[in-house]
Tab-separated table of C-alpha atoms and ligand atoms in Angstrom:
chain	number	residue	atom	x	y	z
J	1	MET	CA	134.373	53.981	179.212
J	2	THR	CA	130.716	54.590	178.409
J	3	THR	CA	128.787	52.742	175.706
J	4	ARG	CA	125.864	55.135	175.466
J	5	ARG	CA	126.418	58.102	173.166
J	6	ALA	CA	124.408	61.277	172.965
J	7	TYR	CA	124.579	62.885	169.535
J	8	MET	CA	124.157	66.639	170.022
J	9	ASP	CA	125.627	68.044	166.802
J	10	TRP	CA	122.558	68.161	164.553
J	11	ASN	CA	123.522	71.549	163.053
J	12	ALA	CA	126.636	69.850	161.639
J	13	ASP	CA	124.911	66.754	160.321
J	14	THR	CA	121.811	64.651	160.924
J	15	PRO	CA	121.405	60.882	160.880
J	16	LEU	CA	119.894	59.632	157.608
J	17	SER	CA	116.130	59.331	158.198
J	18	PRO	CA	114.416	55.987	157.471
J	19	ALA	CA	112.272	57.737	154.834
J	20	ALA	CA	115.377	59.029	153.041
J	21	ARG	CA	117.096	55.647	153.204
J	22	GLU	CA	114.014	53.958	151.798
J	23	ALA	CA	113.727	56.466	148.954
J	24	MET	CA	117.399	56.065	148.047
J	25	CYS	CA	117.260	52.272	148.122
J	26	ALA	CA	114.095	52.279	146.011
J	27	VAL	CA	115.913	54.291	143.318
J	28	TRP	CA	118.953	52.015	143.382
J	29	ASP	CA	116.791	48.877	143.396
J	30	LYS	CA	114.962	50.168	140.334
J	31	GLY	CA	118.325	50.846	138.721
J	32	ALA	CA	117.509	54.438	137.764
J	33	LEU	CA	119.515	55.647	134.782
J	34	ASN	CA	120.380	59.043	133.344
J	35	PRO	CA	117.314	61.310	133.505
J	36	SER	CA	118.406	62.950	130.240
J	37	SER	CA	118.227	59.661	128.317
J	38	ALA	CA	115.259	59.296	125.982
J	39	HIS	CA	114.740	55.575	126.643
J	40	ALA	CA	112.350	54.128	129.191
J	41	GLY	CA	115.003	53.773	131.918
J	42	GLY	CA	115.978	57.426	131.527
J	43	GLN	CA	112.381	58.551	131.582
J	44	ALA	CA	111.746	56.572	134.766
J	45	ALA	CA	114.657	58.436	136.368
J	46	ARG	CA	113.299	61.757	135.030
J	47	ALA	CA	109.938	60.989	136.680
J	48	ILE	CA	111.662	60.384	140.038
J	49	VAL	CA	113.522	63.699	139.809
J	50	GLU	CA	110.407	65.639	138.807
J	51	ASP	CA	108.271	64.025	141.534
J	52	ALA	CA	110.904	65.036	144.071
J	53	ARG	CA	110.933	68.580	142.671
J	54	GLN	CA	107.140	68.813	143.015
J	55	SER	CA	107.244	67.507	146.578
J	56	LEU	CA	110.020	69.937	147.592
J	57	ALA	CA	108.192	72.844	145.928
J	58	GLY	CA	105.054	72.005	147.920
J	59	ASN	CA	107.034	71.949	151.163
J	60	LEU	CA	109.080	75.081	150.469
J	61	GLY	CA	106.426	77.394	149.031
J	62	CYS	CA	107.923	77.850	145.576
J	63	ALA	CA	107.186	76.729	142.024
J	64	ALA	CA	108.764	73.429	141.001
J	65	HIS	CA	110.606	75.031	138.078
J	66	GLU	CA	112.281	77.491	140.473
J	67	ILE	CA	114.229	74.632	142.139
J	68	VAL	CA	117.741	73.848	140.871
J	69	PHE	CA	119.392	70.769	142.354
J	70	THR	CA	122.979	71.120	143.528
J	71	ALA	CA	125.600	69.063	145.325
J	72	GLY	CA	124.753	70.601	148.716
J	73	GLY	CA	124.418	73.885	150.554
J	74	THR	CA	127.895	75.174	149.751
J	75	GLU	CA	127.318	74.839	146.026
J	76	ALA	CA	123.872	76.445	146.284
J	77	ASP	CA	125.339	79.436	148.146
J	78	ASN	CA	128.287	79.750	145.743
J	79	MET	CA	125.968	79.560	142.766
J	80	ALA	CA	123.740	82.317	144.145
J	81	VAL	CA	126.572	84.617	145.167
J	82	ARG	CA	128.838	84.176	142.160
J	83	GLY	CA	126.089	84.133	139.563
J	84	ALA	CA	123.915	87.000	140.822
J	85	PRO	CA	123.580	89.910	138.372
J	86	VAL	CA	124.838	92.498	140.884
J	87	GLN	CA	127.731	94.899	141.374
J	88	ARG	CA	128.242	94.485	145.127
J	89	TYR	CA	127.334	92.476	148.212
J	90	ILE	CA	125.900	93.295	151.616
J	91	VAL	CA	126.617	90.270	153.781
J	92	SER	CA	125.447	89.787	157.351
J	93	PHE	CA	128.195	89.125	159.895
J	94	MET	CA	126.412	85.873	160.806
J	95	GLU	CA	126.767	84.297	157.340
J	96	HIS	CA	128.438	80.959	156.698
J	97	PRO	CA	131.791	80.894	154.844
J	98	ALA	CA	129.909	79.327	151.897
J	99	VAL	CA	128.432	82.811	151.381
J	100	VAL	CA	131.241	85.033	152.656
J	101	ARG	CA	134.109	83.461	150.740
J	102	PRO	CA	132.594	83.521	147.243
J	103	ALA	CA	131.480	87.124	147.832
J	104	LYS	CA	135.037	88.103	148.774
J	105	ALA	CA	136.530	86.061	145.928
J	106	SER	CA	134.275	87.717	143.330
J	107	GLY	CA	136.367	90.892	143.253
J	108	ARG	CA	133.185	92.960	143.760
J	109	PRO	CA	132.901	95.203	146.840
J	110	VAL	CA	131.595	93.487	149.984
J	111	SER	CA	130.195	95.356	152.968
J	112	PHE	CA	129.274	93.584	156.171
J	113	LEU	CA	125.925	94.081	157.822
J	114	ASP	CA	126.053	94.733	161.571
J	115	VAL	CA	124.187	92.545	164.019
J	116	ASP	CA	123.041	93.466	167.518
J	117	ALA	CA	124.368	91.908	170.732
J	118	GLN	CA	121.952	88.989	170.213
J	119	GLY	CA	123.250	88.273	166.712
J	120	VAL	CA	120.222	89.612	164.856
J	121	ALA	CA	120.852	91.658	161.684
J	122	ASP	CA	120.368	95.408	162.027
J	123	LEU	CA	117.745	96.462	159.483
J	124	GLN	CA	118.484	100.185	159.837
J	125	ALA	CA	122.106	99.438	158.961
J	126	LEU	CA	120.825	97.497	155.937
J	127	GLU	CA	118.753	100.440	154.805
J	128	ARG	CA	121.770	102.757	155.215
J	129	ALA	CA	124.076	100.406	153.306
J	130	LEU	CA	121.582	100.211	150.455
J	131	ARG	CA	120.954	103.961	150.378
J	132	GLU	CA	124.471	105.284	150.811
J	133	GLN	CA	126.333	103.181	148.269
J	134	GLY	CA	125.596	102.876	144.570
J	135	GLY	CA	125.370	99.795	142.373
J	136	LYS	CA	122.911	96.912	142.423
J	137	ALA	CA	123.482	94.835	145.539
J	138	LEU	CA	122.905	91.253	146.626
J	139	VAL	CA	121.893	91.153	150.292
J	140	CYS	CA	122.881	87.883	151.981
J	141	LEU	CA	120.912	87.059	155.114
J	142	MET	CA	120.577	83.559	156.485
J	143	PHE	CA	117.357	82.140	157.922
J	144	ALA	CA	118.950	81.066	161.208
J	145	SER	CA	122.510	81.113	162.473
J	146	ASN	CA	124.238	77.736	162.402
J	147	GLU	CA	126.185	78.878	165.481
J	148	THR	CA	123.762	80.623	167.853
J	149	GLY	CA	120.475	79.587	166.223
J	150	ALA	CA	119.362	83.260	166.129
J	151	LEU	CA	116.552	83.745	163.630
J	152	GLN	CA	117.086	86.584	161.186
J	153	PRO	CA	114.499	89.159	160.008
J	154	VAL	CA	114.522	87.815	156.447
J	155	ARG	CA	111.059	88.900	155.398
J	156	GLN	CA	111.627	92.515	156.468
J	157	ALA	CA	115.106	92.516	154.893
J	158	ALA	CA	113.605	91.283	151.604
J	159	ARG	CA	111.139	94.150	151.594
J	160	ILE	CA	113.886	96.711	152.276
J	161	ALA	CA	116.205	95.165	149.671
J	162	HIS	CA	113.510	95.299	147.010
J	163	GLU	CA	112.588	98.903	147.862
J	164	HIS	CA	116.187	99.741	146.911
J	165	GLY	CA	116.298	97.602	143.765
J	166	ALA	CA	118.560	94.961	145.367
J	167	LEU	CA	118.324	91.173	145.288
J	168	ILE	CA	118.349	88.999	148.401
J	169	LEU	CA	119.674	85.499	149.076
J	170	CYS	CA	118.514	83.544	152.099
J	171	ASP	CA	120.765	80.683	153.191
J	172	ALA	CA	118.094	78.498	154.812
J	173	VAL	CA	120.408	75.514	155.327
J	174	GLN	CA	119.769	75.617	159.092
J	175	GLY	CA	116.059	76.326	158.742
J	176	ALA	CA	114.743	73.760	156.286
J	177	GLY	CA	113.127	70.786	157.999
J	178	LYS	CA	113.278	72.466	161.420
J	179	ALA	CA	111.130	75.522	160.683
J	180	ASP	CA	108.398	76.286	158.179
J	181	ILE	CA	110.189	77.731	155.180
J	182	ASP	CA	108.007	79.434	152.608
J	183	PHE	CA	109.995	80.943	149.752
J	184	ASN	CA	107.127	83.096	148.494
J	185	ALA	CA	106.107	84.311	151.939
J	186	LEU	CA	109.718	85.230	152.768
J	187	GLY	CA	109.817	87.214	149.534
J	188	VAL	CA	113.479	86.473	148.809
J	189	ASP	CA	115.002	86.038	145.348
J	190	MET	CA	117.084	82.944	146.132
J	191	LEU	CA	117.080	80.388	148.922
J	192	ALA	CA	119.582	77.604	149.634
J	193	ILE	CA	118.942	74.259	151.364
J	194	SER	CA	121.040	71.171	152.088
J	195	ALA	CA	119.630	67.643	152.532
J	196	HIS	CA	122.033	66.421	155.217
J	197	LYS	CA	120.761	69.039	157.678
J	198	PHE	CA	117.278	67.492	157.754
J	199	GLY	CA	117.781	63.735	157.562
J	200	GLY	CA	118.810	63.466	153.912
J	201	PRO	CA	122.143	62.340	152.518
J	202	GLN	CA	125.270	64.490	152.249
J	203	GLY	CA	126.212	66.103	148.953
J	204	VAL	CA	122.759	67.073	147.725
J	205	GLY	CA	120.926	70.366	148.083
J	206	ALA	CA	119.055	72.945	146.080
J	207	LEU	CA	118.937	76.598	145.201
J	208	ILE	CA	115.501	78.092	144.664
J	209	ILE	CA	115.725	80.910	142.138
J	210	ARG	CA	112.816	83.261	141.594
J	211	GLU	CA	111.582	83.293	138.017
J	212	GLY	CA	113.179	86.231	136.201
J	213	VAL	CA	116.393	86.461	138.276
J	214	GLY	CA	119.049	86.199	135.587
J	215	LEU	CA	121.563	84.029	137.414
J	216	GLU	CA	124.771	83.030	135.629
J	217	PRO	CA	125.365	79.292	136.051
J	218	LEU	CA	128.319	78.273	138.197
J	219	ILE	CA	128.872	74.875	136.591
J	220	LEU	CA	128.962	74.641	132.822
J	221	GLY	CA	128.481	71.552	130.724
J	222	GLY	CA	125.286	69.863	129.589
J	223	GLY	CA	121.871	71.506	129.603
J	224	GLN	CA	120.521	69.938	132.799
J	225	GLU	CA	118.301	71.867	135.229
J	226	ARG	CA	117.080	74.122	132.401
J	227	ARG	CA	120.671	75.118	131.653
J	228	ARG	CA	121.139	76.467	135.171
J	229	ARG	CA	123.335	73.672	136.592
J	230	ALA	CA	125.154	71.217	134.381
J	231	GLY	CA	125.815	67.620	135.389
J	232	THR	CA	123.778	64.409	135.536
J	233	GLU	CA	121.339	64.677	138.422
J	234	ASN	CA	121.960	62.718	141.641
J	235	VAL	CA	118.679	60.828	141.244
J	236	ALA	CA	118.816	58.788	144.467
J	237	GLY	CA	120.047	61.782	146.485
J	238	ILE	CA	117.316	64.045	145.114
J	239	ALA	CA	114.600	61.468	145.860
J	240	ALA	CA	116.010	61.030	149.368
J	241	MET	CA	116.149	64.792	149.961
J	242	ALA	CA	112.453	65.161	149.084
J	243	ALA	CA	111.513	62.192	151.301
J	244	ALA	CA	113.653	63.518	154.163
J	245	LEU	CA	112.022	66.950	154.061
J	246	GLU	CA	108.536	65.458	153.957
J	247	SER	CA	109.383	63.273	156.935
J	248	ALA	CA	111.078	66.094	158.897
J	249	LEU	CA	107.986	68.256	158.488
J	250	GLU	CA	105.575	65.557	159.705
J	251	GLY	CA	104.486	66.628	163.202
J	252	ARG	CA	107.073	69.415	163.032
J	253	ALA	CA	105.458	71.604	165.696
J	254	GLN	CA	105.341	68.763	168.246
J	255	LYS	CA	108.951	67.786	167.475
J	256	GLU	CA	110.020	71.399	167.886
J	257	SER	CA	108.234	71.747	171.198
J	258	ALA	CA	109.813	68.525	172.576
J	259	ILE	CA	113.263	69.702	171.442
J	260	ARG	CA	112.710	73.136	172.985
J	261	ASP	CA	111.784	71.522	176.326
J	262	LEU	CA	115.008	69.476	176.279
J	263	ARG	CA	117.081	72.504	175.270
J	264	ASP	CA	115.535	74.708	177.965
J	265	GLU	CA	116.182	72.058	180.609
J	266	LEU	CA	119.783	71.722	179.429
J	267	GLU	CA	120.304	75.497	179.564
J	268	SER	CA	118.806	75.983	182.997
J	269	ARG	CA	120.837	73.114	184.518
J	270	LEU	CA	123.983	74.212	182.649
J	271	GLN	CA	123.769	77.623	184.297
J	272	ALA	CA	122.643	76.210	187.654
J	273	ILE	CA	125.785	74.032	187.776
J	274	CYS	CA	127.948	76.980	186.822
J	275	PRO	CA	126.432	80.494	186.843
J	276	GLN	CA	129.433	82.014	185.000
J	277	VAL	CA	128.249	80.374	181.769
J	278	THR	CA	127.157	82.764	179.014
J	279	ILE	CA	124.562	81.519	176.548
J	280	PHE	CA	124.820	83.499	173.320
J	281	SER	CA	121.681	84.857	171.612
J	282	GLN	CA	119.624	83.615	174.555
J	283	ALA	CA	117.331	86.649	174.382
J	284	ALA	CA	116.880	86.469	170.592
J	285	PRO	CA	114.186	84.548	168.771
J	286	ARG	CA	116.164	81.332	168.277
J	287	MET	CA	115.921	77.911	166.687
J	288	ALA	CA	114.578	75.600	169.395
J	289	ASN	CA	117.448	73.142	169.059
J	290	THR	CA	120.574	75.262	169.515
J	291	THR	CA	122.592	76.311	172.567
J	292	PHE	CA	125.837	78.182	171.985
J	293	PHE	CA	127.645	78.803	175.257
J	294	ALA	CA	130.981	79.527	176.872
J	295	HIS	CA	132.570	79.502	180.301
J	296	PRO	CA	135.447	81.970	180.925
J	297	GLY	CA	137.629	79.281	182.518
J	298	MET	CA	136.856	76.316	180.269
J	299	ASP	CA	139.029	75.650	177.235
J	300	ALA	CA	136.829	74.598	174.295
J	301	ALA	CA	139.149	71.916	172.889
J	302	THR	CA	139.626	70.323	176.321
J	303	ALA	CA	135.882	70.401	177.001
J	304	LEU	CA	135.102	68.935	173.576
J	305	MET	CA	137.477	66.045	174.256
J	306	ALA	CA	136.054	65.460	177.737
J	307	PHE	CA	132.495	65.428	176.397
J	308	ASP	CA	133.550	63.039	173.646
J	309	LEU	CA	135.171	60.661	176.148
J	310	ASP	CA	131.957	60.801	178.181
J	311	GLY	CA	129.932	59.845	175.097
J	312	VAL	CA	128.605	63.285	174.144
J	313	SER	CA	129.165	64.607	170.609
J	314	LEU	CA	129.020	68.360	170.174
J	315	SER	CA	130.978	71.147	168.436
J	316	ALA	CA	133.378	73.917	169.328
J	317	GLY	CA	132.513	77.407	168.136
J	318	SER	CA	135.944	78.164	166.783
J	319	ALA	CA	137.077	76.308	163.704
J	320	CYS	CA	140.614	74.998	163.945
J	321	HIS	CA	142.554	75.148	160.682
J	322	SER	CA	146.202	74.097	160.652
J	323	GLY	CA	146.361	74.146	164.425
J	324	LYS	CA	145.285	77.809	164.632
J	325	ALA	CA	141.937	78.435	166.292
J	326	GLU	CA	139.762	80.910	164.376
J	327	VAL	CA	137.354	82.794	166.608
J	328	SER	CA	133.707	82.896	165.501
J	329	ARG	CA	133.205	86.023	163.367
J	330	ALA	CA	129.576	86.058	164.430
J	331	LEU	CA	130.432	86.247	168.143
J	332	VAL	CA	132.981	89.000	167.570
J	333	ALA	CA	130.373	90.963	165.584
J	334	MET	CA	127.978	90.533	168.530
J	335	GLY	CA	130.552	92.279	170.724
J	336	VAL	CA	131.558	89.133	172.634
J	337	ASP	CA	135.019	89.305	174.160
J	338	ARG	CA	137.466	87.352	171.931
J	339	GLU	CA	138.773	85.308	174.853
J	340	LEU	CA	135.257	84.167	175.726
J	341	ALA	CA	134.370	83.624	172.038
J	342	ARG	CA	137.364	81.295	171.741
J	343	ARG	CA	135.817	79.088	174.429
J	344	ALA	CA	132.414	78.691	172.769
J	345	LEU	CA	130.764	75.285	172.522
J	346	ARG	CA	127.660	74.392	170.538
J	347	VAL	CA	124.973	71.881	171.431
J	348	SER	CA	122.438	71.277	168.673
J	349	LEU	CA	119.606	68.832	169.277
J	350	GLY	CA	117.345	66.816	167.020
J	351	PRO	CA	114.193	64.730	167.224
J	352	ASP	CA	116.093	61.602	168.392
J	353	ASN	CA	117.455	63.242	171.556
J	354	THR	CA	116.011	62.189	174.907
J	355	GLU	CA	116.103	63.170	178.582
J	356	ASP	CA	118.853	60.551	179.001
J	357	ASP	CA	121.036	62.455	176.533
J	358	ILE	CA	120.552	65.662	178.507
J	359	ARG	CA	121.473	63.816	181.738
J	360	LEU	CA	124.612	62.393	180.117
J	361	PHE	CA	125.610	65.875	178.951
J	362	LEU	CA	124.986	67.401	182.391
J	363	ARG	CA	126.908	64.647	184.213
J	364	SER	CA	129.904	65.297	181.991
J	365	TRP	CA	129.567	69.073	182.429
J	366	GLN	CA	129.314	68.771	186.220
J	367	ALA	CA	132.454	66.602	186.329
J	368	GLN	CA	134.354	69.038	184.105
J	369	VAL	CA	133.361	72.025	186.252
J	370	GLU	CA	134.438	70.156	189.398
J	371	ARG	CA	137.818	69.285	187.829
J	372	MET	CA	138.284	72.895	186.756
J	373	SER	CA	137.538	74.154	190.293
J	374	ALA	CA	139.859	71.544	191.840
J	375	ASN	CA	142.681	72.597	189.468
J	376	ALA	CA	142.125	76.259	190.294
J	377	ALA	CA	142.198	75.646	194.087
E	401	PLP	N1	125.142	77.288	155.157
E	401	PLP	C1	124.981	77.035	156.462
E	401	PLP	C2	124.249	78.014	157.315
E	401	PLP	C3	125.492	75.865	157.025
E	401	PLP	O1	125.319	75.628	158.331
E	401	PLP	C4	126.186	74.953	156.184
E	401	PLP	C5	126.781	73.732	156.738
E	401	PLP	O2	127.095	73.644	157.915
E	401	PLP	C6	126.312	75.261	154.818
E	401	PLP	C7	125.787	76.432	154.342
E	401	PLP	C8	127.016	74.321	153.879
E	401	PLP	O3	126.180	73.237	153.534
E	401	PLP	P1	126.805	71.864	152.972
E	401	PLP	O4	127.417	71.170	154.130
E	401	PLP	O5	125.622	71.124	152.421
E	401	PLP	O6	127.779	72.197	151.914
């Protein structure tokens, strides 16, 4: 039994950063109260929330008043999709269920946007979908895939969407903190982020909404967030999210380059040990931290368990609900054989990973491949 563990599931969750912890504790130590209260304690809490909003706006290229705080990425996506003043949706095949499910549940028509074999959205198909069908559309295109890491052509899609009078939502949950996200430069109408993907706490996120987009609120109640999202603000969580983003972006380029080096080493050794491995979206522009791969003879659940026993935490590509494995919709849309897609595993790295983690992963992988060959002989 090993004592060392290598955490390689940063697209699922990230450890709370020291900056975020400090910001949260500072709020609790101060005893921040309800930011809507008129008394001094309430006003102190209001100042914390507004400082965080300013800091996030500076780091995300938007105006502070365009930020609406939510209870995470799922709520931000739901709010954008359900509240958008549109008649239909054009949703990329790579999108997260937090976008796909509310679109389907809305009762409005949903068409899916094709991706190429590398998992990158097809802009000609977008243009066709916008031209050939009537009714104002919301285009949903994520910044980067949570599964393959493939970066999406968001800026170009925004231009095309606007040429056809459509709105566009960018789910940047997997981009914020790892890439430079600039709301204005991307030119989108709405953009979702989630704190726990960049060193902040779980259950806090934001939706940036361009001034003038008449979004219906999802949650009704008090008049918080300029009547766009009711509910007393999560003051400590919001402060921690702003601190986490600031900290994640410090030396971002160097962090990214170190992570890319580790990822590239992992991929080349992974395939050297076993050349039958397929790495999905390997030829696409990709987030530096993500490797999504499969071996035709390796069962994903068995591999996941073996890695876990060897001290390596990663994810399987197929979600298992009620004992039934659901194959990644993104991989199927990329034309990957369903049997191979079922075997997909995801490694996602972060700034804390080291060469030792890569060695631990590779040792486990080598042992698993040897066991598989021995069983087959
Ligand atoms: N969108 C993407 C692309 C994600 O990867 C996730 C979480 O994995 C979400 C949305 C949901 O975010 P949250 O966990 O904050 O609800």
